[in-house]
mmCIF file with all atom_site columns, C-alpha atoms in Angstrom:
data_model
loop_
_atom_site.group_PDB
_atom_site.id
_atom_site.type_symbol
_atom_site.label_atom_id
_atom_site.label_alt_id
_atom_site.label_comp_id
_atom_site.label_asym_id
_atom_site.label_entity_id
_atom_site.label_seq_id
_atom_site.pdbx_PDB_ins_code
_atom_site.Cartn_x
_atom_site.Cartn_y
_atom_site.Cartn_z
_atom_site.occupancy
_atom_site.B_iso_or_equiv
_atom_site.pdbx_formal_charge
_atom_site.auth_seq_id
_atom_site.auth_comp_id
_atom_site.auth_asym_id
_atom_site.auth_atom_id
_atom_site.pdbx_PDB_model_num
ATOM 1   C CA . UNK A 1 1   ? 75.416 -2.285  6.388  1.00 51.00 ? 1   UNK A CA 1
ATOM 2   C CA . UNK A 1 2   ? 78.912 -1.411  8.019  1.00 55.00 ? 2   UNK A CA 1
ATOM 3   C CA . UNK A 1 3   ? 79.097 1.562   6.992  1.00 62.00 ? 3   UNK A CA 1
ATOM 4   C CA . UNK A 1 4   ? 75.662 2.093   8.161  1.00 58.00 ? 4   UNK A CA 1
ATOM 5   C CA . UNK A 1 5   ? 75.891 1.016   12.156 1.00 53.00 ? 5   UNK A CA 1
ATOM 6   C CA . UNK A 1 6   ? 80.132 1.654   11.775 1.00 59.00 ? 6   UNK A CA 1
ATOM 7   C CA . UNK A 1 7   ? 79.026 4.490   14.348 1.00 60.00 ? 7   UNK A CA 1
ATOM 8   C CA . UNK A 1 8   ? 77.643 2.231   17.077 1.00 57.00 ? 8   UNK A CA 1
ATOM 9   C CA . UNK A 1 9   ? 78.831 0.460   19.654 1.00 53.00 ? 9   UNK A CA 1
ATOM 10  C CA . UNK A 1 10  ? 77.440 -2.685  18.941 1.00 50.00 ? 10  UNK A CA 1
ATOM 11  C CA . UNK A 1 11  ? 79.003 -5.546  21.298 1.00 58.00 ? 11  UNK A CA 1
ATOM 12  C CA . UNK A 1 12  ? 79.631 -3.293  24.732 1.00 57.00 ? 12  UNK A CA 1
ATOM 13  C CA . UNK A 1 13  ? 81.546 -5.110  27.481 1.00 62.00 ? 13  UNK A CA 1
ATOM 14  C CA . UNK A 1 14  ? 80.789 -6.337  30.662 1.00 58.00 ? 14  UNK A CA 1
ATOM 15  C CA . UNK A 1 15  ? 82.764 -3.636  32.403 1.00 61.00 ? 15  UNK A CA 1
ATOM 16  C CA . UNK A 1 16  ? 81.165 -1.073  29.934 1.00 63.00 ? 16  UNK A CA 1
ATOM 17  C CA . UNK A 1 17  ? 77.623 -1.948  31.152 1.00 60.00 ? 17  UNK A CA 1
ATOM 18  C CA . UNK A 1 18  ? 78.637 -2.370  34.516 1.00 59.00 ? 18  UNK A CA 1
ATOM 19  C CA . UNK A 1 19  ? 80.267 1.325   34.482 1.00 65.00 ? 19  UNK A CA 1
ATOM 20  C CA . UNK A 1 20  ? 77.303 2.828   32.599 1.00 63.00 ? 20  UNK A CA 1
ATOM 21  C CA . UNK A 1 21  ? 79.202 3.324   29.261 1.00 62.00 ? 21  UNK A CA 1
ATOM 22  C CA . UNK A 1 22  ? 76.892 1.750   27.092 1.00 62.00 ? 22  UNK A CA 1
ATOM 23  C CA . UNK A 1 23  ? 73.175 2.987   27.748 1.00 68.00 ? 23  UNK A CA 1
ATOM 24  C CA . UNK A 1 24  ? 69.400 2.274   27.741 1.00 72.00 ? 24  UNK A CA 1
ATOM 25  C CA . UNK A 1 25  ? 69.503 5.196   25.182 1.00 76.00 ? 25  UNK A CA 1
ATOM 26  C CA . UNK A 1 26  ? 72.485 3.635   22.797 1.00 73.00 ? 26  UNK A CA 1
ATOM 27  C CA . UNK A 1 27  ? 70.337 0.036   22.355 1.00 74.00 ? 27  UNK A CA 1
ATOM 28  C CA . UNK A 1 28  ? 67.116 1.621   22.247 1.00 82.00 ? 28  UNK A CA 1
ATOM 29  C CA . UNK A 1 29  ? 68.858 3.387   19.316 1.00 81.00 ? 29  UNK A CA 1
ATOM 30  C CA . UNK A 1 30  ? 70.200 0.369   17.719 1.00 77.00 ? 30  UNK A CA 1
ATOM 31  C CA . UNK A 1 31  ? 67.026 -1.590  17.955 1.00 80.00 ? 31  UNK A CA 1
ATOM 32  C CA . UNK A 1 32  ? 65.282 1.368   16.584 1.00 86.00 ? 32  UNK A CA 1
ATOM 33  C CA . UNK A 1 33  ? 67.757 1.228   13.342 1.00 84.00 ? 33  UNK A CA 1
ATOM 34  C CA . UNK A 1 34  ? 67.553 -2.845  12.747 1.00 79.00 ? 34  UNK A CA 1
ATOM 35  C CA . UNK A 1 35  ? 63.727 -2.530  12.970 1.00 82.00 ? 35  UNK A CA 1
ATOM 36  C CA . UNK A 1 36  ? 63.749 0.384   10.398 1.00 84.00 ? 36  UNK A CA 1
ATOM 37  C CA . UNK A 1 37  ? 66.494 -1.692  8.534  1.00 79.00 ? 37  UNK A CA 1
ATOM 38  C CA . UNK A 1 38  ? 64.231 -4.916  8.818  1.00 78.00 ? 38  UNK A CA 1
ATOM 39  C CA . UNK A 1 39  ? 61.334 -3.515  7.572  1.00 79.00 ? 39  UNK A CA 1
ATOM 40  C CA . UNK A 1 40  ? 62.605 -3.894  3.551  1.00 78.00 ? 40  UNK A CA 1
ATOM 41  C CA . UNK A 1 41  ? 62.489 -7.644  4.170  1.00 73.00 ? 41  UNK A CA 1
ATOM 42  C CA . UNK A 1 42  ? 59.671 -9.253  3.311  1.00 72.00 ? 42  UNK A CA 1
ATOM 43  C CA . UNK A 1 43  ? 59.460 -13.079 3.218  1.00 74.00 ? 43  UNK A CA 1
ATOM 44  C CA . UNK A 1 44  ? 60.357 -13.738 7.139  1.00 77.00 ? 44  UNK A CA 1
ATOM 45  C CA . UNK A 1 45  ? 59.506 -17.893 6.951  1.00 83.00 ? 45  UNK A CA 1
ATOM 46  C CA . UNK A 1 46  ? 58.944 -19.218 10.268 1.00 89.00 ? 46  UNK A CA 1
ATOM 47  C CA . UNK A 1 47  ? 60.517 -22.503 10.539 1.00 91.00 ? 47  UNK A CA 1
ATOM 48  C CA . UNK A 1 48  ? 62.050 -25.395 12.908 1.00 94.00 ? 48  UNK A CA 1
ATOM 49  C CA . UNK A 1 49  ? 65.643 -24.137 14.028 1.00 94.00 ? 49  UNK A CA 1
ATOM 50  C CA . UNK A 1 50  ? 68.700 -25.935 15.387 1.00 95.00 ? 50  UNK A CA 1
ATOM 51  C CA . UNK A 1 51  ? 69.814 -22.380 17.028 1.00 94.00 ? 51  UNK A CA 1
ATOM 52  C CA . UNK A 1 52  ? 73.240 -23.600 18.107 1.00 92.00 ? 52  UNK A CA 1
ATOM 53  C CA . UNK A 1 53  ? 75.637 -24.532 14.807 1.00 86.00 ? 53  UNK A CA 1
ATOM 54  C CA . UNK A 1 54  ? 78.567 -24.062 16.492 1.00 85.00 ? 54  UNK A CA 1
ATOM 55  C CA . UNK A 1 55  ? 81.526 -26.298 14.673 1.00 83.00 ? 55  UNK A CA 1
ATOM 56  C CA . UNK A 1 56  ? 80.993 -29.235 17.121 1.00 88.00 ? 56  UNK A CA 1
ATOM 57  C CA . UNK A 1 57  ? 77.571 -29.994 16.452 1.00 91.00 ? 57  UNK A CA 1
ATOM 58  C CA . UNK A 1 58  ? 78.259 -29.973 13.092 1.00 89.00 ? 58  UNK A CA 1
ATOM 59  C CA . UNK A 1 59  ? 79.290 -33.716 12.075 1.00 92.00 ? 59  UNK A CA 1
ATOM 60  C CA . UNK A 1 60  ? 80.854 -34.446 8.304  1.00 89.00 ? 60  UNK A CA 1
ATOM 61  C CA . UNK A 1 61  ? 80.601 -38.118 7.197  1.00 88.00 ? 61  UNK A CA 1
ATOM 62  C CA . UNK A 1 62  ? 81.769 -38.529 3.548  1.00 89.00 ? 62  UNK A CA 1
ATOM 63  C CA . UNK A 1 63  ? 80.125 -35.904 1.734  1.00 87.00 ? 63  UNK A CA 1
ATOM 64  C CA . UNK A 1 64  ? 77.136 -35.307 4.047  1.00 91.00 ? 64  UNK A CA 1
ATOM 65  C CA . UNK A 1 65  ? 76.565 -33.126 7.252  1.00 88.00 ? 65  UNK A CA 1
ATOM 66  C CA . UNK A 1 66  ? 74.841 -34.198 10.189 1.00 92.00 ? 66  UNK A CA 1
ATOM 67  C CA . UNK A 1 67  ? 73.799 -32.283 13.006 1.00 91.00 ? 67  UNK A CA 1
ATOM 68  C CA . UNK A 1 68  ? 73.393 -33.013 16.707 1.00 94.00 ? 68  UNK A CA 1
ATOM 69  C CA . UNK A 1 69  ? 73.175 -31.396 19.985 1.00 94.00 ? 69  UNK A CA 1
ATOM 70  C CA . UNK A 1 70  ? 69.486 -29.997 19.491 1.00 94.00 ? 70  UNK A CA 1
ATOM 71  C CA . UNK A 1 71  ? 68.694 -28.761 23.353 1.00 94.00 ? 71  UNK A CA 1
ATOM 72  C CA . UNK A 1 72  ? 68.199 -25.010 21.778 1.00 94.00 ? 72  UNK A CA 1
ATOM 73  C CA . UNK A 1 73  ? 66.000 -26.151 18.909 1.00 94.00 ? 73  UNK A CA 1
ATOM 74  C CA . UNK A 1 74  ? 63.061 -24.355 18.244 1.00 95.00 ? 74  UNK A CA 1
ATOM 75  C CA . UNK A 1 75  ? 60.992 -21.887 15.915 1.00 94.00 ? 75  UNK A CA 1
ATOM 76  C CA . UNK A 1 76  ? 62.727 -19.253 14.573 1.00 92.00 ? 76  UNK A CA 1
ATOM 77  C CA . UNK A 1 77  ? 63.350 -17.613 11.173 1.00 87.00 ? 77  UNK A CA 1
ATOM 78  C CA . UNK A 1 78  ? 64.551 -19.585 8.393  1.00 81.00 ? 78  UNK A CA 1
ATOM 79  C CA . UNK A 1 79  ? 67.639 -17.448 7.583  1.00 84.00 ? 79  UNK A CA 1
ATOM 80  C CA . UNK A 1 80  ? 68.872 -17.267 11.179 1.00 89.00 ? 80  UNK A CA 1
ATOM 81  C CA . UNK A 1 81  ? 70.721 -20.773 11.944 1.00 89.00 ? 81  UNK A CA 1
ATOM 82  C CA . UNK A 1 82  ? 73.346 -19.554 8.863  1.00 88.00 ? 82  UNK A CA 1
ATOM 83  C CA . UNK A 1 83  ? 73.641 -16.268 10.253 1.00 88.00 ? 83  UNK A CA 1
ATOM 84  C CA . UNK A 1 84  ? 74.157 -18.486 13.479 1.00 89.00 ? 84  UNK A CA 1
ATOM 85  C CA . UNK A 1 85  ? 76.889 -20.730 11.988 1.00 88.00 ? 85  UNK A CA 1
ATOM 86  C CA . UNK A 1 86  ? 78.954 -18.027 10.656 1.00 89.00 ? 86  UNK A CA 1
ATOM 87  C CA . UNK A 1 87  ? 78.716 -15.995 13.717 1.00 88.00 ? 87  UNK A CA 1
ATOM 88  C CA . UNK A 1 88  ? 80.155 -18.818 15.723 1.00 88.00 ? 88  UNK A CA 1
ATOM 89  C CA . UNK A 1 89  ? 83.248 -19.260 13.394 1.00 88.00 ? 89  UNK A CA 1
ATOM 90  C CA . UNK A 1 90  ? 84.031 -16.319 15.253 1.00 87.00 ? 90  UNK A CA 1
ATOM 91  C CA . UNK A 1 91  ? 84.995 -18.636 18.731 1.00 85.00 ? 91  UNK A CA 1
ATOM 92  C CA . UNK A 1 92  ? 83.622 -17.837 21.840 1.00 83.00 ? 92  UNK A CA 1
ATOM 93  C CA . UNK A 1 93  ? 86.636 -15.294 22.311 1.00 83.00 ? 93  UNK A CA 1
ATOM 94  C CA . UNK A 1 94  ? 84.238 -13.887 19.233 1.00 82.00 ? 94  UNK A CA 1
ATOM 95  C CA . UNK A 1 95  ? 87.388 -12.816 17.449 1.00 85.00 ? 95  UNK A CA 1
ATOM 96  C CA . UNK A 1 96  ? 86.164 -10.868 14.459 1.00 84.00 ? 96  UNK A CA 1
ATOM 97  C CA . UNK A 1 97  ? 88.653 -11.637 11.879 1.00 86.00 ? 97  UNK A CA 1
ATOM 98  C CA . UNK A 1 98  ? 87.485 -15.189 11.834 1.00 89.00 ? 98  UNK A CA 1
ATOM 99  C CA . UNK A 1 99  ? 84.084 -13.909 10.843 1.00 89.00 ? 99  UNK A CA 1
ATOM 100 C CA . UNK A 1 100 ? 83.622 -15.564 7.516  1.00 89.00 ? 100 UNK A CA 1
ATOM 101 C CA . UNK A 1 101 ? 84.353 -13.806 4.310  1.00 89.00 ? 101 UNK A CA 1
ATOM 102 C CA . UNK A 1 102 ? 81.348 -13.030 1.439  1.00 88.00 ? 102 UNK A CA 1
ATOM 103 C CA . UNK A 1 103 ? 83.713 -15.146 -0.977 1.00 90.00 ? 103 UNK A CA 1
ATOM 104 C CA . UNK A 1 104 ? 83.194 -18.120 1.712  1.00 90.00 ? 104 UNK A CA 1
ATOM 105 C CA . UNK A 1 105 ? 79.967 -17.213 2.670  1.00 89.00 ? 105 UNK A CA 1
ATOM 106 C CA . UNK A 1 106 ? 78.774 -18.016 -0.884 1.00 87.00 ? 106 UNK A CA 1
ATOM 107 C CA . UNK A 1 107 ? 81.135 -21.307 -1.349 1.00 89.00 ? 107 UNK A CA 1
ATOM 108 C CA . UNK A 1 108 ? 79.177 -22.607 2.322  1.00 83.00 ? 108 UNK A CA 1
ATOM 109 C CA . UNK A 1 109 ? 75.683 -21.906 0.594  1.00 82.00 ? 109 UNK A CA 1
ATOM 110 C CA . UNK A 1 110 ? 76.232 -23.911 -2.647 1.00 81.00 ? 110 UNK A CA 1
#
């Protein structure tokens, strides 16, 4: 999937938008390849999401997790509050190196 969108600016900057860097034309192109990209995925359950699993509403009491904070709950797909989770070890400085690896990806499922 890198390799893939490795061509595309993907997370443009406020000053990039601003200036007209980062165009109508560019998203509309990105969109255009996720939907395409989306369309070999089949099973899309609709479920109840927390939306927000950001480390601090994320609570660990002896070898359970609890969540709180549930203001952005909602429907949404199944899959999305881990994609969620991981994104946000990222910070909000969304520093990309923090992003987690497939090794710990797989140790957070289990």
């Amino acid at each position: 999937w890198q390799k893939e969108v490795s061509h595309l600016q993907l997370s443009p900057s406020q000053e990039e938008i601003l200036n007209g860097m980062y165009s109508d034309e560019s998203f509309s192109n990105e969109l255009l390849l996720l939907e395409e990209k989306m369309k070999d995925y089949k099973n899309w359950d609709i479920v109840f999401c927390h939306n927000d699993l950001l480390a601090g509403n994320l609570i660990y009491k002896d070898e359970n997790v609890e969540f709180i904070d549930y203001e952005y709950g909602s429907y949404n797909y199944a899959l999305f509050d881990i994609g969620n989770h991981f994104c946000e070890m990222m910070g909000p400085e969304v520093i990309v190196d923090k992003f987690p690896s497939k090794d710990l990806q797989i140790d957070w499922l289990k």
